[in-house]
Amino acid sequence: MTHENPPFAIAVEAGSEGVSPQRIRAAIAALERFGVTIATFEDTGFRDLATTAPRLDAIEQAAFAAPLSGATGLVPLIRVSAVEPFHLATQLATLDYASHGRAGWIGDVDGSEVEAAAFDRPPLDGPEARRTELDDTIEVLGRLWDSWEDAAVIRDVETGRYLDRDKLHYADFEGARFSVKGPSIIPRPHQGLLPTFAPYGSAAPELVDVALIRERTVLEASAAAGQADSQGIARTIVEVSVALDAPGRPAADRAGAPAADTQAAGRIHYSGDAVGLIELITEVASFANGVRVLPADFDADVQELGRAVLPALRRAGVFTSPRAGEHLRDALGLAHPVNRYAAQAL
């Protein structure tokens, strides 16, 4: 059931380590050891293909991390304009099975001419078209995950039936750019519906479980979180780009701090010592349900985060690590949803 005082979540972006399985293995080991709530995985997409080293895509990174972890939530960022919704539903459901209920996903949209040309689709023209694409994808994923009721698999030896066909349902979705008949080809995920994250304002509030707040200042983030709460979005997580001082290596001296693309994305940027970040996260905890840390240098910043920041937040009662085997919905204090088709039959 939903918590009245939901746990405060610490998410850390690990997609920069997707250049190799070895890097992903090391990254998830560090995040498990330090007890963060969530590892997010963002790949390069199409924007930087010509200028950056190739990386595994976000779902592949999360899937590789699944058997290497036991408590950390695994949340890939998916640009829905570059995927087929039916296959995305099965990929994410499989990730939920592989992680024993620790999967979620961040819905985002590119829709640029470069991406559209790669898939022989028209580009998405304007914010309204991108919002519709994300809304349609979130809706159809939920229908597909619910298309198998929880008791659909019966394994009835006497009648030779593996499934109760009355407990499988068509999705019957018609969207602006795609249609899906359904049902899915795999059973309902462990969590029923995976937690859906999305940048605040990018999708209809009723479709989003966790709004990602991307604002440049704490004051602006607080206002946005309040708006999201008033619209009925269950959880808000504030994104913060972080460059932490390390022993003998001040953050200001490191290349890439602050990151130019972080400022363009409108995130809060923090560069400095651990004490300052502790104070910032504590302030965020007064109006939001978590932070998503985007480290400028994964190795240096995550080590300092685990050494100095997280222990202090635990001592102050701001943050508690997730338990091994806990579903991500439980770690976030989200209710487990009733299957929409089973509810209609009651």
CSV table of C-alpha atoms in Angstrom, one decimal:
chain,number,residue,atom,x,y,z
A,1,MET,CA,0.0,0.0,0.0
A,2,THR,CA,1.0,3.6,-0.5
A,3,HIS,CA,3.1,5.1,2.4
A,4,GLU,CA,1.8,8.2,4.1
A,5,ASN,CA,5.4,9.2,4.6
A,6,PRO,CA,7.1,7.6,1.6
A,7,PRO,CA,10.8,6.7,1.7
A,8,PHE,CA,13.3,9.2,0.3
A,9,ALA,CA,15.0,7.7,-2.8
A,10,ILE,CA,18.5,8.2,-4.0
A,11,ALA,CA,18.9,7.4,-7.7
A,12,VAL,CA,22.3,7.5,-9.4
A,13,GLU,CA,22.8,7.7,-13.2
A,14,ALA,CA,25.1,4.8,-14.3
A,15,GLY,CA,24.6,5.0,-18.1
A,16,SER,CA,28.1,6.5,-18.6
A,17,GLU,CA,29.5,3.1,-17.7
A,18,GLY,CA,27.7,1.3,-20.5
A,19,VAL,CA,30.7,1.3,-22.7
A,20,SER,CA,31.4,-2.3,-21.6
A,21,PRO,CA,30.0,-5.1,-19.5
A,22,GLN,CA,33.0,-4.8,-17.2
A,23,ARG,CA,32.2,-1.2,-16.4
A,24,ILE,CA,28.6,-1.9,-15.8
A,25,ARG,CA,29.6,-4.8,-13.4
A,26,ALA,CA,31.8,-2.4,-11.5
A,27,ALA,CA,29.2,0.3,-11.4
A,28,ILE,CA,26.3,-1.8,-10.1
A,29,ALA,CA,28.6,-3.4,-7.5
A,30,ALA,CA,29.5,0.1,-6.2
A,31,LEU,CA,25.9,1.2,-6.1
A,32,GLU,CA,24.8,-2.0,-4.3
A,33,ARG,CA,27.6,-1.6,-1.8
A,34,PHE,CA,26.6,1.9,-1.0
A,35,GLY,CA,22.9,1.1,-0.8
A,36,VAL,CA,21.4,3.6,-3.3
A,37,THR,CA,17.7,3.1,-4.1
A,38,ILE,CA,17.9,3.2,-7.9
A,39,ALA,CA,20.5,2.9,-10.7
A,40,THR,CA,19.3,4.7,-13.8
A,41,PHE,CA,20.7,4.0,-17.3
A,42,GLU,CA,20.6,6.6,-20.0
A,43,ASP,CA,22.3,5.7,-23.4
A,44,THR,CA,23.6,8.2,-26.0
A,45,GLY,CA,20.6,7.9,-28.3
A,46,PHE,CA,21.1,9.4,-31.7
A,47,ARG,CA,22.1,12.9,-30.8
A,48,ASP,CA,25.8,12.0,-30.0
A,49,LEU,CA,26.4,8.9,-32.1
A,50,ALA,CA,29.1,10.6,-34.2
A,51,THR,CA,31.0,12.1,-31.2
A,52,THR,CA,30.9,9.6,-28.4
A,53,ALA,CA,32.1,6.0,-27.8
A,54,PRO,CA,29.4,3.4,-28.5
A,55,ARG,CA,27.5,2.1,-25.5
A,56,LEU,CA,25.0,-0.7,-24.8
A,57,ASP,CA,21.5,0.7,-24.9
A,58,ALA,CA,19.7,1.5,-21.7
A,59,ILE,CA,17.6,-1.7,-21.4
A,60,GLU,CA,20.6,-3.9,-22.2
A,61,GLN,CA,22.6,-2.2,-19.4
A,62,ALA,CA,19.8,-2.7,-16.9
A,63,ALA,CA,19.3,-6.3,-18.0
A,64,PHE,CA,23.0,-7.0,-17.6
A,65,ALA,CA,22.9,-5.5,-14.1
A,66,ALA,CA,19.8,-7.5,-13.0
A,67,PRO,CA,21.5,-10.7,-11.9
A,68,LEU,CA,24.4,-8.8,-10.4
A,69,SER,CA,22.2,-6.9,-8.0
A,70,GLY,CA,19.7,-7.7,-5.3
A,71,ALA,CA,18.4,-4.5,-3.8
A,72,THR,CA,19.0,-1.6,-6.2
A,73,GLY,CA,16.2,-0.6,-8.5
A,74,LEU,CA,17.0,-0.7,-12.2
A,75,VAL,CA,15.5,2.1,-14.3
A,76,PRO,CA,16.5,2.6,-17.9
A,77,LEU,CA,15.6,5.7,-19.8
A,78,ILE,CA,13.7,4.9,-23.0
A,79,ARG,CA,13.2,7.3,-25.9
A,80,VAL,CA,9.8,6.0,-26.9
A,81,SER,CA,9.9,7.5,-30.4
A,82,ALA,CA,12.7,5.0,-31.3
A,83,VAL,CA,11.1,1.8,-30.1
A,84,GLU,CA,8.1,-0.4,-31.0
A,85,PRO,CA,5.7,-0.3,-28.0
A,86,PHE,CA,4.7,-4.0,-28.0
A,87,HIS,CA,8.3,-5.1,-27.9
A,88,LEU,CA,9.1,-2.4,-25.3
A,89,ALA,CA,6.4,-3.8,-23.1
A,90,THR,CA,7.9,-7.3,-23.2
A,91,GLN,CA,11.5,-6.1,-22.7
A,92,LEU,CA,10.5,-4.2,-19.6
A,93,ALA,CA,8.4,-7.0,-18.2
A,94,THR,CA,11.3,-9.4,-18.8
A,95,LEU,CA,13.6,-6.9,-16.9
A,96,ASP,CA,11.1,-7.0,-14.0
A,97,TYR,CA,11.3,-10.8,-14.0
A,98,ALA,CA,15.1,-10.8,-14.2
A,99,SER,CA,15.4,-8.4,-11.3
A,100,HIS,CA,12.6,-10.0,-9.2
A,101,GLY,CA,10.5,-6.9,-9.2
A,102,ARG,CA,13.1,-4.1,-9.1
A,103,ALA,CA,12.5,-2.6,-12.6
A,104,GLY,CA,11.0,0.7,-13.6
A,105,TRP,CA,11.4,2.9,-16.6
A,106,ILE,CA,11.9,6.6,-17.6
A,107,GLY,CA,9.8,7.6,-20.5
A,108,ASP,CA,11.3,10.3,-22.8
A,109,VAL,CA,10.9,11.4,-26.4
A,110,ASP,CA,13.4,12.4,-29.1
A,111,GLY,CA,11.6,12.5,-32.4
A,112,SER,CA,14.3,14.4,-34.1
A,113,GLU,CA,15.0,14.2,-37.9
A,114,VAL,CA,18.1,12.1,-37.2
A,115,GLU,CA,16.2,9.6,-35.2
A,116,ALA,CA,13.3,9.5,-37.5
A,117,ALA,CA,15.5,8.9,-40.5
A,118,ALA,CA,17.0,5.9,-38.8
A,119,PHE,CA,13.6,4.3,-38.4
A,120,ASP,CA,12.0,5.6,-41.6
A,121,ARG,CA,9.4,7.5,-39.7
A,122,PRO,CA,8.3,11.2,-39.8
A,123,PRO,CA,9.9,13.3,-37.1
A,124,LEU,CA,7.7,14.5,-34.2
A,125,ASP,CA,6.9,18.2,-34.8
A,126,GLY,CA,6.6,20.2,-31.7
A,127,PRO,CA,6.0,19.5,-27.9
A,128,GLU,CA,2.4,18.5,-28.4
A,129,ALA,CA,3.3,15.7,-30.8
A,130,ARG,CA,6.0,14.5,-28.4
A,131,ARG,CA,3.7,14.5,-25.4
A,132,THR,CA,1.1,12.5,-27.4
A,133,GLU,CA,3.7,9.9,-28.3
A,134,LEU,CA,4.7,9.5,-24.7
A,135,ASP,CA,1.2,9.4,-23.4
A,136,ASP,CA,0.2,6.8,-26.0
A,137,THR,CA,3.2,4.6,-25.1
A,138,ILE,CA,2.6,4.7,-21.4
A,139,GLU,CA,-1.0,3.8,-21.9
A,140,VAL,CA,-0.4,0.9,-24.2
A,141,LEU,CA,2.4,-0.5,-21.9
A,142,GLY,CA,-0.1,-0.6,-19.0
A,143,ARG,CA,-2.7,-2.3,-21.1
A,144,LEU,CA,-0.2,-4.9,-22.3
A,145,TRP,CA,1.1,-5.6,-18.8
A,146,ASP,CA,-2.4,-6.0,-17.5
A,147,SER,CA,-3.5,-8.2,-20.5
A,148,TRP,CA,-2.6,-11.3,-18.5
A,149,GLU,CA,-4.5,-11.5,-15.2
A,150,ASP,CA,-2.4,-12.8,-12.3
A,151,ALA,CA,-4.1,-16.2,-12.4
A,152,ALA,CA,-3.9,-16.6,-16.2
A,153,VAL,CA,-1.4,-19.5,-16.0
A,154,ILE,CA,-3.2,-22.6,-14.7
A,155,ARG,CA,-1.1,-25.5,-15.9
A,156,ASP,CA,-4.1,-27.8,-15.9
A,157,VAL,CA,-2.7,-31.3,-16.7
A,158,GLU,CA,-6.1,-33.0,-16.9
A,159,THR,CA,-7.5,-30.7,-19.6
A,160,GLY,CA,-4.1,-30.0,-21.2
A,161,ARG,CA,-4.5,-26.3,-20.7
A,162,TYR,CA,-1.6,-24.1,-19.8
A,163,LEU,CA,-3.6,-20.9,-19.8
A,164,ASP,CA,-7.1,-19.8,-18.9
A,165,ARG,CA,-8.0,-17.9,-22.0
A,166,ASP,CA,-10.7,-16.0,-20.2
A,167,LYS,CA,-8.0,-14.3,-18.2
A,168,LEU,CA,-6.1,-13.0,-21.3
A,169,HIS,CA,-7.3,-9.7,-22.7
A,170,TYR,CA,-6.8,-7.6,-25.9
A,171,ALA,CA,-5.2,-4.3,-25.4
A,172,ASP,CA,-7.2,-2.8,-28.3
A,173,PHE,CA,-5.2,0.4,-28.5
A,174,GLU,CA,-5.4,3.0,-31.3
A,175,GLY,CA,-2.9,5.8,-31.0
A,176,ALA,CA,-1.8,8.8,-33.0
A,177,ARG,CA,1.1,6.9,-34.7
A,178,PHE,CA,0.5,3.2,-33.8
A,179,SER,CA,-2.0,0.6,-32.8
A,180,VAL,CA,-1.7,-2.5,-30.7
A,181,LYS,CA,-4.1,-5.4,-30.5
A,182,GLY,CA,-2.5,-7.6,-27.9
A,183,PRO,CA,-2.5,-9.4,-25.6
A,184,SER,CA,1.2,-9.6,-24.5
A,185,ILE,CA,3.2,-12.7,-25.1
A,186,ILE,CA,4.5,-13.0,-21.5
A,187,PRO,CA,2.7,-13.0,-18.1
A,188,ARG,CA,2.0,-9.8,-16.1
A,189,PRO,CA,5.2,-8.5,-14.4
A,190,HIS,CA,6.0,-9.1,-10.7
A,191,GLN,CA,4.9,-5.5,-9.9
A,192,GLY,CA,1.9,-5.6,-12.1
A,193,LEU,CA,2.7,-2.2,-13.6
A,194,LEU,CA,6.4,-1.1,-13.5
A,195,PRO,CA,6.8,2.4,-11.9
A,196,THR,CA,6.7,5.0,-14.7
A,197,PHE,CA,9.1,7.9,-14.4
A,198,ALA,CA,8.9,10.9,-16.8
A,199,PRO,CA,10.3,14.5,-16.9
A,200,TYR,CA,7.6,16.7,-15.2
A,201,GLY,CA,5.3,18.1,-17.8
A,202,SER,CA,6.2,15.7,-20.6
A,203,ALA,CA,3.2,13.4,-20.1
A,204,ALA,CA,-0.3,13.4,-18.7
A,205,PRO,CA,-0.1,13.5,-14.8
A,206,GLU,CA,-2.4,10.6,-14.4
A,207,LEU,CA,-0.1,8.3,-16.4
A,208,VAL,CA,3.0,9.1,-14.3
A,209,ASP,CA,4.1,7.6,-11.0
A,210,VAL,CA,7.3,9.6,-10.5
A,211,ALA,CA,7.9,13.1,-11.9
A,212,LEU,CA,11.5,14.0,-12.6
A,213,ILE,CA,12.0,17.6,-11.7
A,214,ARG,CA,14.4,19.4,-14.0
A,215,GLU,CA,14.9,23.0,-12.8
A,216,ARG,CA,18.0,25.1,-12.3
A,217,THR,CA,17.5,26.2,-8.7
A,218,VAL,CA,16.1,24.7,-5.5
A,219,LEU,CA,13.4,27.3,-5.4
A,220,GLU,CA,12.2,26.4,-8.9
A,221,ALA,CA,12.4,22.7,-8.1
A,222,SER,CA,10.3,23.2,-5.0
A,223,ALA,CA,7.6,25.0,-7.0
A,224,ALA,CA,7.5,22.4,-9.7
A,225,ALA,CA,7.3,19.6,-7.1
A,226,GLY,CA,4.4,21.3,-5.5
A,227,GLN,CA,2.6,21.6,-8.8
A,228,ALA,CA,3.2,17.9,-9.6
A,229,ASP,CA,1.8,17.0,-6.2
A,230,SER,CA,-1.3,19.1,-6.8
A,231,GLN,CA,-1.8,17.3,-10.1
A,232,GLY,CA,-1.9,13.9,-8.3
A,233,ILE,CA,1.5,12.6,-9.3
A,234,ALA,CA,2.5,10.3,-6.5
A,235,ARG,CA,6.3,11.0,-6.3
A,236,THR,CA,8.7,13.6,-7.3
A,237,ILE,CA,12.5,13.2,-7.8
A,238,VAL,CA,14.7,16.2,-8.3
A,239,GLU,CA,17.6,15.8,-10.7
A,240,VAL,CA,21.0,17.1,-9.6
A,241,SER,CA,24.2,17.1,-11.6
A,242,VAL,CA,27.1,16.5,-9.1
A,243,ALA,CA,30.8,17.0,-9.1
A,244,LEU,CA,32.3,16.2,-5.6
A,245,ASP,CA,35.6,17.1,-4.2
A,246,ALA,CA,37.8,14.0,-3.8
A,247,PRO,CA,40.9,13.8,-1.7
A,248,GLY,CA,43.6,15.8,-3.5
A,249,ARG,CA,41.3,16.4,-6.4
A,250,PRO,CA,38.9,19.4,-6.1
A,251,ALA,CA,35.8,19.1,-8.3
A,252,ALA,CA,36.5,22.5,-9.8
A,253,ASP,CA,39.8,21.2,-11.2
A,254,ARG,CA,38.2,18.2,-13.0
A,255,ALA,CA,37.3,18.3,-16.6
A,256,GLY,CA,33.6,18.4,-17.3
A,257,ALA,CA,32.5,20.1,-14.1
A,258,PRO,CA,30.1,21.7,-14.5
A,259,ALA,CA,28.8,19.9,-17.5
A,260,ALA,CA,27.5,22.1,-20.3
A,261,ASP,CA,24.7,19.7,-21.3
A,262,THR,CA,23.5,19.6,-17.7
A,263,GLN,CA,23.0,23.3,-17.7
A,264,ALA,CA,21.2,23.0,-21.0
A,265,ALA,CA,18.9,20.4,-19.5
A,266,GLY,CA,17.9,22.8,-16.7
A,267,ARG,CA,19.1,20.6,-13.8
A,268,ILE,CA,20.5,21.9,-10.5
A,269,HIS,CA,24.2,21.7,-10.6
A,270,TYR,CA,26.3,21.1,-7.5
A,271,SER,CA,30.1,21.3,-7.4
A,272,GLY,CA,31.9,21.2,-4.1
A,273,ASP,CA,32.4,19.2,-0.9
A,274,ALA,CA,30.3,16.4,0.6
A,275,VAL,CA,28.9,18.7,3.4
A,276,GLY,CA,27.4,21.0,0.8
A,277,LEU,CA,25.7,18.2,-1.0
A,278,ILE,CA,24.4,16.7,2.2
A,279,GLU,CA,22.8,20.1,2.9
A,280,LEU,CA,21.4,20.3,-0.6
A,281,ILE,CA,19.8,16.9,-0.5
A,282,THR,CA,18.4,17.5,3.0
A,283,GLU,CA,16.7,20.7,1.7
A,284,VAL,CA,15.3,18.8,-1.3
A,285,ALA,CA,13.9,16.1,1.1
A,286,SER,CA,11.7,18.8,2.6
A,287,PHE,CA,9.6,19.1,-0.6
A,288,ALA,CA,10.4,16.1,-2.8
A,289,ASN,CA,10.6,12.3,-2.5
A,290,GLY,CA,14.1,11.8,-3.9
A,291,VAL,CA,17.1,13.0,-5.9
A,292,ARG,CA,18.6,11.6,-9.1
A,293,VAL,CA,22.3,12.2,-9.0
A,294,LEU,CA,24.1,12.6,-12.3
A,295,PRO,CA,27.8,12.3,-11.5
A,296,ALA,CA,30.3,14.3,-13.6
A,297,ASP,CA,32.9,11.5,-13.0
A,298,PHE,CA,31.2,8.2,-12.0
A,299,ASP,CA,34.2,6.7,-10.2
A,300,ALA,CA,35.2,9.7,-8.3
A,301,ASP,CA,31.8,11.1,-7.5
A,302,VAL,CA,30.1,7.8,-6.5
A,303,GLN,CA,33.0,6.8,-4.2
A,304,GLU,CA,32.7,10.1,-2.4
A,305,LEU,CA,28.9,9.8,-2.4
A,306,GLY,CA,29.1,6.4,-0.7
A,307,ARG,CA,31.9,7.4,1.6
A,308,ALA,CA,30.7,10.7,3.0
A,309,VAL,CA,27.2,11.7,1.8
A,310,LEU,CA,25.0,8.6,2.2
A,311,PRO,CA,26.2,7.7,5.7
A,312,ALA,CA,25.4,11.2,6.9
A,313,LEU,CA,22.0,11.2,5.3
A,314,ARG,CA,21.3,7.8,7.0
A,315,ARG,CA,22.4,9.2,10.4
A,316,ALA,CA,20.1,12.2,10.0
A,317,GLY,CA,17.1,9.9,9.1
A,318,VAL,CA,16.8,11.4,5.6
A,319,PHE,CA,17.6,8.2,3.7
A,320,THR,CA,17.2,4.5,4.2
A,321,SER,CA,18.6,1.9,1.8
A,322,PRO,CA,16.2,-0.5,0.1
A,323,ARG,CA,16.0,-4.1,1.4
A,324,ALA,CA,17.3,-7.0,-0.7
A,325,GLY,CA,14.4,-8.6,-2.6
A,326,GLU,CA,12.1,-5.6,-2.1
A,327,HIS,CA,10.1,-4.6,-5.1
A,328,LEU,CA,10.8,-1.1,-6.5
A,329,ARG,CA,7.2,0.0,-6.0
A,330,ASP,CA,7.7,-0.9,-2.3
A,331,ALA,CA,11.0,1.0,-2.1
A,332,LEU,CA,9.2,4.0,-3.5
A,333,GLY,CA,6.2,3.6,-1.3
A,334,LEU,CA,3.9,3.1,-4.3
A,335,ALA,CA,0.8,0.9,-4.2
A,336,HIS,CA,0.6,-2.3,-6.2
A,337,PRO,CA,-2.1,-1.7,-8.8
A,338,VAL,CA,-5.1,-3.9,-9.4
A,339,ASN,CA,-5.3,-5.4,-12.9
A,340,ARG,CA,-7.6,-3.2,-14.8
A,341,TYR,CA,-9.3,-6.1,-16.7
A,342,ALA,CA,-9.7,-8.2,-13.5
A,343,ALA,CA,-11.3,-5.2,-11.8
A,344,GLN,CA,-13.7,-4.7,-14.8
A,345,ALA,CA,-14.9,-8.3,-14.4
A,346,LEU,CA,-15.8,-7.9,-10.7
